[in-house]
């Protein structure tokens, strides 16, 4: 297991950077290009472990691609029904997005396929996609009656359904919309709160018959989609680590260029501003329906806030680093209505509570969130990522602001979403003498 050693209190952040491409948009660009008609070009794809799993899955189903690991990837779409039955199990690794979105897509394919993942992914709930997809007519088998991967799928012959999601989840919504492309009739998905809408934006751009009406999305099956050129924005979920580091470290000022600012994703900016964070957004542009801008962050005096259920879908991946911001903020921060965090790459309520406690933070773990008493000094300690990329990066940010030395074990998982994270942080770091 790889570890990293961090000397706290030694640096301030300064400079201009770009972060790697958005993970959610990258997966979708590969999936939709593969089933589109004609060639697509994807610029700025995130070449992280998770996205590589999606790329390999489509390679195993006969999709030809040129430019692997390069800035520009060309994908020869095979059309809605041109995929080939994969000869082996598709291994999604740590990637919930690969596994859940492909379960939806493969439910529409008239062949047999098997999906699995690493030990963390095999612990995560899959019934949320399996149950509605079975209702549409897919044959899906899995451990614990389809609650857990590996999943075996025999697709084809789907009928449209109307489905109300019990929890806001873009992965479930997207899986059903992908299956809906193959179903007879109009598939309707209703969400309790808005989750990220990248699938809807792309499907519309590719000519699918899709309609969004408040929290309801409808897609008509049996209509081909085209190829396109995709320009992938920087990932705000990755930028969030830099943002919190710049807020808590002294005399810092950074600019992060070309960051995706889709309003379904910007909860982290709202929460950090509410905590007193000085965050500027400039140069807003539209990249194929996705908002993009430059984000400026300066050292700020933060204070505790309440983060309730209504924030959760728009902030879901940023909670580990928001917990770190809370540890450095004056007063109490209370996170509630966030039980979804327990079924992420790790149980993020438990892992953040235990690791922040090791650094000397007063944290109380609740069933659906945490209470963090901020403002005290953090002391360097020995910490563990629990194999969760976002926990590893959040702990690194905390360690930069702590007193003394922190060792974080298990940091190889950072490549899941943010290859080059440590060198990018070192490049922004100006030593305090
Ligand atoms: C994602 C949706 C979210 C998020 C995940 C990526 C996506 O998961 O946590 O990192 O790309 O659709 P849920 O849909 O389970 O909330």
CSV table of C-alpha atoms and ligand atoms in Angstrom, one decimal:
chain,number,residue,atom,x,y,z
A,1,UNK,CA,0.0,0.0,0.0
A,2,UNK,CA,1.4,3.4,-0.9
A,3,UNK,CA,1.6,6.1,1.7
A,4,UNK,CA,2.3,9.8,1.5
A,5,UNK,CA,4.0,12.0,4.1
A,6,UNK,CA,2.9,15.6,4.5
A,7,UNK,CA,4.6,18.3,6.6
A,8,UNK,CA,1.8,20.6,7.8
A,9,UNK,CA,1.9,24.4,8.1
A,10,UNK,CA,4.7,24.7,5.5
A,11,UNK,CA,2.9,26.1,2.4
A,12,UNK,CA,0.5,28.5,1.0
A,13,UNK,CA,-1.1,28.0,-2.4
A,14,UNK,CA,-0.5,30.3,-5.3
A,15,UNK,CA,-0.9,30.2,-9.0
A,16,UNK,CA,-3.1,29.2,-12.0
A,17,UNK,CA,-4.0,25.6,-12.9
A,18,UNK,CA,-6.4,23.4,-14.8
A,19,UNK,CA,-7.8,20.2,-13.2
A,20,UNK,CA,-8.4,17.0,-15.2
A,21,UNK,CA,-11.6,16.4,-17.1
A,22,UNK,CA,-15.0,15.8,-15.4
A,23,UNK,CA,-15.4,12.2,-14.5
A,24,UNK,CA,-19.2,12.0,-14.9
A,25,UNK,CA,-19.1,13.7,-18.3
A,26,UNK,CA,-16.1,11.6,-19.5
A,27,UNK,CA,-18.0,8.3,-18.8
A,28,UNK,CA,-21.0,9.5,-20.6
A,29,UNK,CA,-19.0,10.8,-23.6
A,30,UNK,CA,-17.5,7.3,-24.1
A,31,UNK,CA,-20.8,5.5,-23.6
A,32,UNK,CA,-22.9,7.7,-25.9
A,33,UNK,CA,-20.2,7.9,-28.6
A,34,UNK,CA,-20.0,4.1,-28.6
A,35,UNK,CA,-23.7,3.7,-29.4
A,36,UNK,CA,-24.0,6.8,-31.6
A,37,UNK,CA,-23.9,6.7,-35.4
A,38,UNK,CA,-20.6,7.7,-36.9
A,39,UNK,CA,-17.4,9.0,-35.4
A,40,UNK,CA,-17.1,11.1,-32.3
A,41,UNK,CA,-14.2,13.1,-31.0
A,42,UNK,CA,-13.7,13.6,-27.3
A,43,UNK,CA,-11.2,16.3,-26.2
A,44,UNK,CA,-9.9,16.4,-22.6
A,45,UNK,CA,-11.3,13.0,-21.5
A,46,UNK,CA,-10.3,12.1,-17.9
A,47,UNK,CA,-7.8,9.3,-18.2
A,48,UNK,CA,-8.3,8.0,-14.7
A,49,UNK,CA,-8.8,4.4,-13.5
A,50,UNK,CA,-12.6,4.7,-13.4
A,51,UNK,CA,-13.0,6.1,-16.9
A,52,UNK,CA,-10.4,3.6,-18.3
A,53,UNK,CA,-12.8,0.9,-17.1
A,54,UNK,CA,-15.6,2.3,-19.2
A,55,UNK,CA,-13.3,2.7,-22.2
A,56,UNK,CA,-12.1,-0.9,-21.9
A,57,UNK,CA,-15.7,-2.2,-21.5
A,58,UNK,CA,-16.6,-0.7,-24.9
A,59,UNK,CA,-13.4,-2.0,-26.4
A,60,UNK,CA,-14.5,-5.5,-25.3
A,61,UNK,CA,-17.8,-4.9,-27.1
A,62,UNK,CA,-16.1,-4.2,-30.4
A,63,UNK,CA,-15.9,-0.4,-30.3
A,64,UNK,CA,-12.8,1.0,-32.1
A,65,UNK,CA,-11.0,3.9,-30.6
A,66,UNK,CA,-7.9,5.9,-31.5
A,67,UNK,CA,-5.9,8.1,-29.2
A,68,UNK,CA,-6.0,6.1,-25.9
A,69,UNK,CA,-4.5,8.2,-23.1
A,70,UNK,CA,-4.2,11.2,-25.4
A,71,UNK,CA,-5.8,14.6,-25.3
A,72,UNK,CA,-8.1,13.7,-28.2
A,73,UNK,CA,-9.9,10.4,-28.4
A,74,UNK,CA,-11.7,9.3,-31.6
A,75,UNK,CA,-14.5,6.8,-31.1
A,76,UNK,CA,-16.1,4.9,-34.0
A,77,UNK,CA,-19.7,4.6,-32.9
A,78,UNK,CA,-21.5,1.3,-33.7
A,79,UNK,CA,-25.0,2.6,-33.5
A,80,UNK,CA,-27.7,1.6,-30.9
A,81,UNK,CA,-27.6,-2.1,-31.7
A,82,UNK,CA,-24.0,-2.5,-33.1
A,83,UNK,CA,-22.3,-3.7,-29.9
A,84,UNK,CA,-20.9,-7.2,-29.7
A,85,UNK,CA,-21.4,-9.7,-26.9
A,86,UNK,CA,-18.3,-9.3,-24.7
A,87,UNK,CA,-16.2,-12.5,-24.5
A,88,UNK,CA,-15.3,-12.0,-20.8
A,89,UNK,CA,-16.6,-10.5,-17.6
A,90,UNK,CA,-16.6,-6.6,-17.7
A,91,UNK,CA,-14.7,-5.4,-14.6
A,92,UNK,CA,-15.7,-1.9,-13.5
A,93,UNK,CA,-13.0,-1.8,-10.9
A,94,UNK,CA,-13.9,0.9,-8.3
A,95,UNK,CA,-16.3,2.7,-10.7
A,96,UNK,CA,-20.0,2.8,-9.6
A,97,UNK,CA,-20.8,4.9,-12.6
A,98,UNK,CA,-19.4,2.3,-15.0
A,99,UNK,CA,-21.2,-0.5,-13.3
A,100,UNK,CA,-24.6,1.2,-12.9
A,101,UNK,CA,-24.8,3.0,-16.3
A,102,UNK,CA,-23.6,-0.2,-18.1
A,103,UNK,CA,-26.3,-2.3,-16.3
A,104,UNK,CA,-28.8,0.1,-17.9
A,105,UNK,CA,-27.2,0.0,-21.3
A,106,UNK,CA,-26.7,-3.8,-21.4
A,107,UNK,CA,-30.3,-4.3,-20.4
A,108,UNK,CA,-31.1,-3.1,-23.9
A,109,UNK,CA,-28.6,-5.4,-25.6
A,110,UNK,CA,-29.8,-8.7,-27.0
A,111,UNK,CA,-26.9,-10.6,-25.6
A,112,UNK,CA,-25.4,-12.0,-22.4
A,113,UNK,CA,-23.0,-10.0,-20.3
A,114,UNK,CA,-21.5,-10.1,-16.8
A,115,UNK,CA,-20.4,-7.0,-14.8
A,116,UNK,CA,-18.3,-7.0,-11.6
A,117,UNK,CA,-16.0,-4.7,-9.7
A,118,UNK,CA,-13.5,-4.5,-6.9
A,119,UNK,CA,-14.3,-5.4,-3.2
A,120,UNK,CA,-15.6,-1.8,-2.5
A,121,UNK,CA,-17.9,-1.8,-5.6
A,122,UNK,CA,-19.2,-5.4,-4.8
A,123,UNK,CA,-20.3,-4.1,-1.4
A,124,UNK,CA,-22.4,-1.2,-2.9
A,125,UNK,CA,-26.2,-1.5,-3.5
A,126,UNK,CA,-27.2,-2.4,-7.1
A,127,UNK,CA,-30.9,-3.2,-6.4
A,128,UNK,CA,-31.6,0.5,-7.1
A,129,UNK,CA,-30.9,-0.1,-10.8
A,130,UNK,CA,-31.7,-3.8,-11.0
A,131,UNK,CA,-35.3,-3.5,-9.7
A,132,UNK,CA,-36.5,-0.9,-12.3
A,133,UNK,CA,-34.6,-2.6,-15.1
A,134,UNK,CA,-36.2,-5.9,-14.3
A,135,UNK,CA,-39.6,-4.1,-14.4
A,136,UNK,CA,-38.7,-3.0,-17.9
A,137,UNK,CA,-38.1,-6.6,-18.9
A,138,UNK,CA,-34.4,-7.2,-18.5
A,139,UNK,CA,-33.1,-10.5,-17.2
A,140,UNK,CA,-30.6,-9.6,-14.4
A,141,UNK,CA,-29.2,-12.0,-11.8
A,142,UNK,CA,-26.7,-11.2,-9.1
A,143,UNK,CA,-25.6,-11.9,-5.6
A,144,UNK,CA,-28.2,-11.5,-2.9
A,145,UNK,CA,-30.9,-11.6,-5.6
A,146,UNK,CA,-29.4,-8.8,-7.6
A,147,UNK,CA,-28.6,-6.5,-4.7
A,148,UNK,CA,-24.9,-6.9,-5.2
A,149,UNK,CA,-22.4,-7.4,-8.1
A,150,UNK,CA,-21.4,-9.5,-10.0
A,151,UNK,CA,-24.4,-9.1,-12.1
A,152,UNK,CA,-25.3,-11.2,-15.1
A,153,UNK,CA,-27.5,-9.6,-17.7
A,154,UNK,CA,-29.6,-11.0,-20.6
A,155,UNK,CA,-31.0,-7.9,-22.3
A,156,UNK,CA,-33.4,-6.9,-25.0
A,157,UNK,CA,-37.2,-6.7,-25.5
A,158,UNK,CA,-37.6,-3.8,-23.0
A,159,UNK,CA,-40.9,-2.0,-22.4
A,160,UNK,CA,-40.9,1.6,-21.2
A,161,UNK,CA,-41.9,2.3,-17.6
A,162,UNK,CA,-42.6,5.3,-15.4
A,163,UNK,CA,-40.4,5.2,-12.4
A,164,UNK,CA,-40.1,7.4,-9.3
A,165,UNK,CA,-36.6,7.2,-7.8
A,166,UNK,CA,-36.6,6.6,-4.1
A,167,UNK,CA,-33.3,8.5,-3.7
A,168,UNK,CA,-31.9,11.2,-6.0
A,169,UNK,CA,-29.2,9.4,-8.0
A,170,UNK,CA,-27.8,10.5,-11.4
A,171,UNK,CA,-26.4,7.0,-11.8
A,172,UNK,CA,-29.8,5.4,-11.5
A,173,UNK,CA,-31.6,8.0,-13.6
A,174,UNK,CA,-28.9,7.7,-16.3
A,175,UNK,CA,-29.1,3.8,-16.3
A,176,UNK,CA,-32.9,4.0,-16.8
A,177,UNK,CA,-32.5,6.7,-19.6
A,178,UNK,CA,-29.9,4.5,-21.4
A,179,UNK,CA,-32.2,1.5,-21.1
A,180,UNK,CA,-35.1,3.8,-22.3
A,181,UNK,CA,-33.2,4.3,-25.6
A,182,UNK,CA,-34.0,0.6,-26.3
A,183,UNK,CA,-37.5,0.3,-24.8
A,184,UNK,CA,-40.7,0.3,-26.6
A,185,UNK,CA,-42.5,3.6,-25.7
A,186,UNK,CA,-41.6,6.5,-23.5
A,187,UNK,CA,-39.6,5.9,-20.4
A,188,UNK,CA,-40.3,8.3,-17.6
A,189,UNK,CA,-38.0,8.9,-14.6
A,190,UNK,CA,-39.1,11.2,-11.7
A,191,UNK,CA,-36.5,12.3,-9.1
A,192,UNK,CA,-37.1,13.5,-5.5
A,193,UNK,CA,-34.4,16.3,-5.9
A,194,UNK,CA,-32.4,17.4,-9.0
A,195,UNK,CA,-29.3,15.3,-9.5
A,196,UNK,CA,-26.6,15.9,-12.1
A,197,UNK,CA,-28.1,16.2,-15.6
A,198,UNK,CA,-25.2,15.5,-17.9
A,199,UNK,CA,-26.9,12.5,-19.6
A,200,UNK,CA,-29.9,14.6,-20.4
A,201,UNK,CA,-27.8,17.4,-21.9
A,202,UNK,CA,-25.8,15.0,-24.1
A,203,UNK,CA,-28.8,13.0,-25.2
A,204,UNK,CA,-30.5,16.1,-26.4
A,205,UNK,CA,-27.4,17.3,-28.2
A,206,UNK,CA,-27.2,13.9,-30.0
A,207,UNK,CA,-30.7,14.1,-31.3
A,208,UNK,CA,-32.5,11.8,-28.9
A,209,UNK,CA,-36.2,12.5,-28.2
A,210,UNK,CA,-35.8,13.6,-24.6
A,211,UNK,CA,-37.9,16.0,-22.6
A,212,UNK,CA,-37.2,17.5,-19.2
A,213,UNK,CA,-40.1,18.8,-17.2
A,214,UNK,CA,-39.0,19.9,-13.7
A,215,UNK,CA,-38.0,16.7,-11.9
A,216,UNK,CA,-39.3,14.4,-14.6
A,217,UNK,CA,-37.3,13.2,-17.6
A,218,UNK,CA,-38.8,11.3,-20.5
A,219,UNK,CA,-37.0,9.6,-23.4
A,220,UNK,CA,-38.5,7.8,-26.4
A,221,UNK,CA,-37.0,4.4,-27.3
A,222,UNK,CA,-36.0,3.2,-30.7
A,223,UNK,CA,-34.5,6.4,-32.0
A,224,UNK,CA,-30.9,6.5,-33.2
A,225,UNK,CA,-28.4,9.0,-31.7
A,226,UNK,CA,-25.6,10.7,-33.6
A,227,UNK,CA,-21.9,11.1,-32.9
A,228,UNK,CA,-20.5,14.5,-31.9
A,229,UNK,CA,-17.5,16.4,-30.7
A,230,UNK,CA,-17.3,16.6,-26.9
A,231,UNK,CA,-15.2,19.1,-25.0
A,232,UNK,CA,-14.8,17.9,-21.4
A,233,UNK,CA,-14.7,20.7,-18.7
A,234,UNK,CA,-12.4,20.4,-15.7
A,235,UNK,CA,-14.0,18.4,-12.8
A,236,UNK,CA,-15.4,20.7,-10.1
A,237,UNK,CA,-15.4,17.7,-7.7
A,238,UNK,CA,-11.6,17.6,-8.2
A,239,UNK,CA,-11.2,21.4,-8.1
A,240,UNK,CA,-13.0,21.3,-4.7
A,241,UNK,CA,-9.8,19.9,-3.0
A,242,UNK,CA,-7.8,22.8,-4.3
A,243,UNK,CA,-10.5,25.3,-3.4
A,244,UNK,CA,-10.7,24.1,0.3
A,245,UNK,CA,-6.8,24.0,0.5
A,246,UNK,CA,-6.6,27.6,-0.7
A,247,UNK,CA,-9.3,28.7,1.7
A,248,UNK,CA,-7.7,27.3,4.8
A,249,UNK,CA,-4.0,27.8,4.1
A,250,UNK,CA,-2.6,31.3,4.8
A,251,UNK,CA,-2.0,34.0,2.1
A,252,UNK,CA,-3.3,31.8,-0.7
A,253,UNK,CA,-4.8,32.8,-4.0
A,254,UNK,CA,-5.4,30.4,-6.9
A,255,UNK,CA,-7.3,30.4,-10.2
A,256,UNK,CA,-8.7,27.2,-11.6
A,257,UNK,CA,-9.5,27.6,-15.3
A,258,UNK,CA,-12.2,25.9,-17.4
A,259,UNK,CA,-14.0,24.2,-14.5
A,260,UNK,CA,-17.4,22.7,-15.2
A,261,UNK,CA,-20.1,24.8,-13.4
A,262,UNK,CA,-23.3,22.9,-14.2
A,263,UNK,CA,-25.8,24.2,-11.6
A,264,UNK,CA,-26.6,20.6,-10.6
A,265,UNK,CA,-23.0,20.3,-9.4
A,266,UNK,CA,-22.2,23.6,-7.8
A,267,UNK,CA,-23.5,22.9,-4.2
A,268,UNK,CA,-19.9,23.0,-3.0
A,269,UNK,CA,-19.4,26.6,-4.1
A,270,UNK,CA,-22.7,27.6,-2.4
A,271,UNK,CA,-21.7,25.9,0.9
A,272,UNK,CA,-18.2,27.2,1.0
A,273,UNK,CA,-19.4,30.8,0.2
A,274,UNK,CA,-22.0,30.4,3.0
A,275,UNK,CA,-19.1,29.4,5.3
A,276,UNK,CA,-17.5,32.7,4.4
A,277,UNK,CA,-15.2,31.5,1.6
A,278,UNK,CA,-14.1,34.1,-1.0
A,279,UNK,CA,-14.8,32.3,-4.2
A,280,UNK,CA,-15.1,34.2,-7.5
A,281,UNK,CA,-16.4,32.8,-10.8
A,282,UNK,CA,-15.5,34.5,-14.0
A,283,UNK,CA,-15.5,34.0,-17.7
A,284,UNK,CA,-18.6,31.8,-17.9
A,285,UNK,CA,-19.0,30.0,-21.2
A,286,UNK,CA,-21.1,27.2,-22.7
A,287,UNK,CA,-19.4,24.0,-23.8
A,288,UNK,CA,-22.1,21.9,-25.6
A,289,UNK,CA,-24.7,22.7,-23.0
A,290,UNK,CA,-22.4,22.6,-20.0
A,291,UNK,CA,-21.4,25.8,-18.2
A,292,UNK,CA,-17.7,26.3,-17.8
A,293,UNK,CA,-15.8,29.1,-16.0
A,294,UNK,CA,-12.7,30.2,-14.1
A,295,UNK,CA,-12.8,29.9,-10.3
A,296,UNK,CA,-10.7,32.2,-8.1
A,297,UNK,CA,-10.2,31.3,-4.4
A,298,UNK,CA,-8.5,33.3,-1.6
A,299,UNK,CA,-7.7,32.5,2.0
A,300,UNK,CA,-10.8,33.1,4.0
A,301,UNK,CA,-12.0,33.0,7.6
A,302,UNK,CA,-14.6,30.3,7.6
A,303,UNK,CA,-17.4,29.6,10.0
A,304,UNK,CA,-19.6,26.6,10.6
A,305,UNK,CA,-22.9,26.0,8.8
A,306,UNK,CA,-25.8,23.6,8.6
A,307,UNK,CA,-25.9,21.4,5.5
A,308,UNK,CA,-29.3,19.8,5.1
A,309,UNK,CA,-30.8,17.2,2.9
A,310,UNK,CA,-31.7,19.7,0.1
A,311,UNK,CA,-27.9,20.2,-0.5
A,312,UNK,CA,-27.0,16.5,-0.7
A,313,UNK,CA,-27.5,15.7,-4.5
A,314,UNK,CA,-25.6,18.9,-5.6
A,315,UNK,CA,-22.8,18.3,-3.1
A,316,UNK,CA,-22.7,14.5,-2.9
A,317,UNK,CA,-19.0,13.9,-3.9
A,318,UNK,CA,-17.6,17.0,-2.0
A,319,UNK,CA,-18.6,16.0,1.5
A,320,UNK,CA,-15.2,14.6,2.5
A,321,UNK,CA,-13.5,17.8,1.7
A,322,UNK,CA,-16.3,19.9,3.1
A,323,UNK,CA,-15.8,18.1,6.4
A,324,UNK,CA,-12.2,19.3,6.2
A,325,UNK,CA,-13.3,22.9,5.6
A,326,UNK,CA,-15.6,22.4,8.6
A,327,UNK,CA,-12.7,21.3,10.8
A,328,UNK,CA,-10.9,24.6,10.0
A,329,UNK,CA,-14.0,26.7,10.4
A,330,UNK,CA,-15.0,28.6,13.6
A,331,UNK,CA,-17.9,26.9,15.4
A,332,UNK,CA,-20.1,23.9,14.6
A,333,UNK,CA,-21.0,22.4,11.2
A,334,UNK,CA,-23.8,20.0,11.0
A,335,UNK,CA,-24.4,17.7,8.1
A,336,UNK,CA,-27.8,15.9,8.0
A,337,UNK,CA,-30.0,14.0,5.5
A,338,UNK,CA,-26.8,12.6,4.0
A,339,UNK,CA,-27.2,8.8,4.6
A,340,UNK,CA,-26.2,8.2,0.9
A,341,UNK,CA,-22.7,8.9,2.0
A,342,UNK,CA,-22.7,5.5,3.7
A,343,UNK,CA,-22.9,3.7,0.3
A,344,UNK,CA,-20.1,5.5,-1.6
A,345,UNK,CA,-16.6,4.2,-2.3
A,346,UNK,CA,-16.4,3.9,1.5
A,347,UNK,CA,-18.8,4.7,4.2
A,348,UNK,CA,-17.9,8.4,4.1
A,349,UNK,CA,-19.6,9.3,7.3
A,350,UNK,CA,-17.7,6.7,9.3
A,351,UNK,CA,-14.4,7.1,7.5
A,352,UNK,CA,-14.3,10.9,7.7
A,353,UNK,CA,-15.4,10.8,11.4
A,354,UNK,CA,-12.6,8.4,12.3
A,355,UNK,CA,-9.8,10.0,10.3
A,356,UNK,CA,-10.6,13.6,11.4
A,357,UNK,CA,-10.7,12.3,15.0
A,358,UNK,CA,-7.2,11.0,14.5
A,359,UNK,CA,-6.1,14.5,13.5
A,360,UNK,CA,-7.6,15.8,16.7
A,361,UNK,CA,-10.9,17.1,15.4
A,362,UNK,CA,-14.0,16.8,17.6
A,363,UNK,CA,-16.5,14.9,15.4
A,364,UNK,CA,-19.7,13.2,16.2
A,365,UNK,CA,-21.0,10.6,13.8
A,366,UNK,CA,-24.8,10.5,13.2
A,367,UNK,CA,-26.9,8.0,11.3
A,368,UNK,CA,-27.4,10.5,8.5
A,369,UNK,CA,-24.5,12.9,8.8
A,370,UNK,CA,-21.9,14.4,11.1
A,371,UNK,CA,-21.4,17.2,13.6
A,372,UNK,CA,-18.0,18.8,13.4
A,373,UNK,CA,-16.6,21.2,16.0
A,374,UNK,CA,-14.2,23.4,14.0
A,375,UNK,CA,-11.7,26.0,14.9
A,376,UNK,CA,-9.3,23.9,17.0
A,377,UNK,CA,-5.8,23.0,15.9
A,378,UNK,CA,-5.3,19.9,13.9
A,379,UNK,CA,-2.3,17.7,14.8
A,380,UNK,CA,-0.5,15.6,12.3
A,381,UNK,CA,-1.1,11.8,12.7
A,382,UNK,CA,-1.2,8.6,10.9
A,383,UNK,CA,-4.3,8.3,8.7
A,384,UNK,CA,-5.9,5.8,6.3
A,385,UNK,CA,-7.8,6.5,3.1
A,386,UNK,CA,-10.0,3.3,3.4
A,387,UNK,CA,-9.3,2.8,-0.3
A,388,UNK,CA,-11.5,5.9,-1.1
A,389,UNK,CA,-10.0,8.4,-3.5
A,390,UNK,CA,-11.9,11.4,-2.1
A,391,UNK,CA,-11.1,10.5,1.5
A,392,UNK,CA,-7.4,10.3,0.6
A,393,UNK,CA,-7.4,13.7,-1.1
A,394,UNK,CA,-9.5,15.3,1.7
A,395,UNK,CA,-7.0,14.0,4.3
A,396,UNK,CA,-4.1,15.4,2.3
A,397,UNK,CA,-5.8,18.9,2.4
A,398,UNK,CA,-6.3,18.5,6.1
A,399,UNK,CA,-2.7,17.5,6.6
A,400,UNK,CA,-1.4,20.6,4.8
A,401,UNK,CA,-3.2,22.7,7.4
A,402,UNK,CA,-2.3,20.6,10.4
A,403,UNK,CA,0.6,21.0,12.7
A,404,UNK,CA,3.4,18.5,12.3
A,405,UNK,CA,3.7,15.5,10.1
A,406,UNK,CA,0.8,13.3,8.7
A,407,UNK,CA,1.2,10.0,7.0
A,408,UNK,CA,-1.7,8.9,4.8
A,409,UNK,CA,-1.7,5.3,3.9
A,410,UNK,CA,-3.5,3.9,0.8
A,411,UNK,CA,-3.2,6.8,-1.5
A,412,UNK,CA,-2.9,4.9,-4.8
A,413,UNK,CA,-6.7,5.1,-5.1
A,414,UNK,CA,-6.4,8.8,-5.9
A,415,UNK,CA,-5.9,7.7,-9.6
A,416,UNK,CA,-9.5,6.7,-9.6
A,417,UNK,CA,-10.5,10.3,-10.3
A,418,UNK,CA,-7.5,12.6,-10.1
A,419,UNK,CA,-4.3,11.3,-11.6
A,420,UNK,CA,-1.5,13.8,-10.9
A,421,UNK,CA,-3.2,15.2,-7.8
A,422,UNK,CA,-0.1,15.2,-5.6
A,423,UNK,CA,2.2,16.8,-8.2
A,424,UNK,CA,-0.4,19.5,-9.0
A,425,UNK,CA,-0.7,20.4,-5.3
A,426,UNK,CA,3.1,20.5,-5.0
A,427,UNK,CA,3.3,22.8,-8.0
A,428,UNK,CA,0.9,25.3,-6.4
A,429,UNK,CA,2.7,25.2,-3.0
A,430,UNK,CA,4.9,28.1,-2.1
A,431,UNK,CA,7.0,27.3,0.9
A,432,UNK,CA,6.5,29.4,4.0
A,433,UNK,CA,9.9,30.0,5.6
B,1,LIG,C1,-22.3,10.1,-10.5
B,1,LIG,C2,-23.4,10.2,-9.7
B,1,LIG,C3,-23.2,10.3,-8.2
B,1,LIG,C4,-21.8,10.5,-7.8
B,1,LIG,C5,-20.8,9.7,-8.5
B,1,LIG,C6,-20.9,10.0,-10.0
B,1,LIG,C7,-22.6,10.1,-12.0
B,1,LIG,O1,-23.6,9.0,-7.7
B,1,LIG,O2,-21.6,10.3,-6.4
B,1,LIG,O3,-19.5,10.0,-8.1
B,1,LIG,O4,-21.6,10.2,-12.8
B,1,LIG,O5,-23.7,9.9,-12.3
B,1,LIG,P1,-25.2,8.7,-7.3
B,1,LIG,O6,-25.9,8.7,-8.6
B,1,LIG,O7,-25.1,7.3,-6.7
B,1,LIG,O8,-25.6,9.7,-6.3
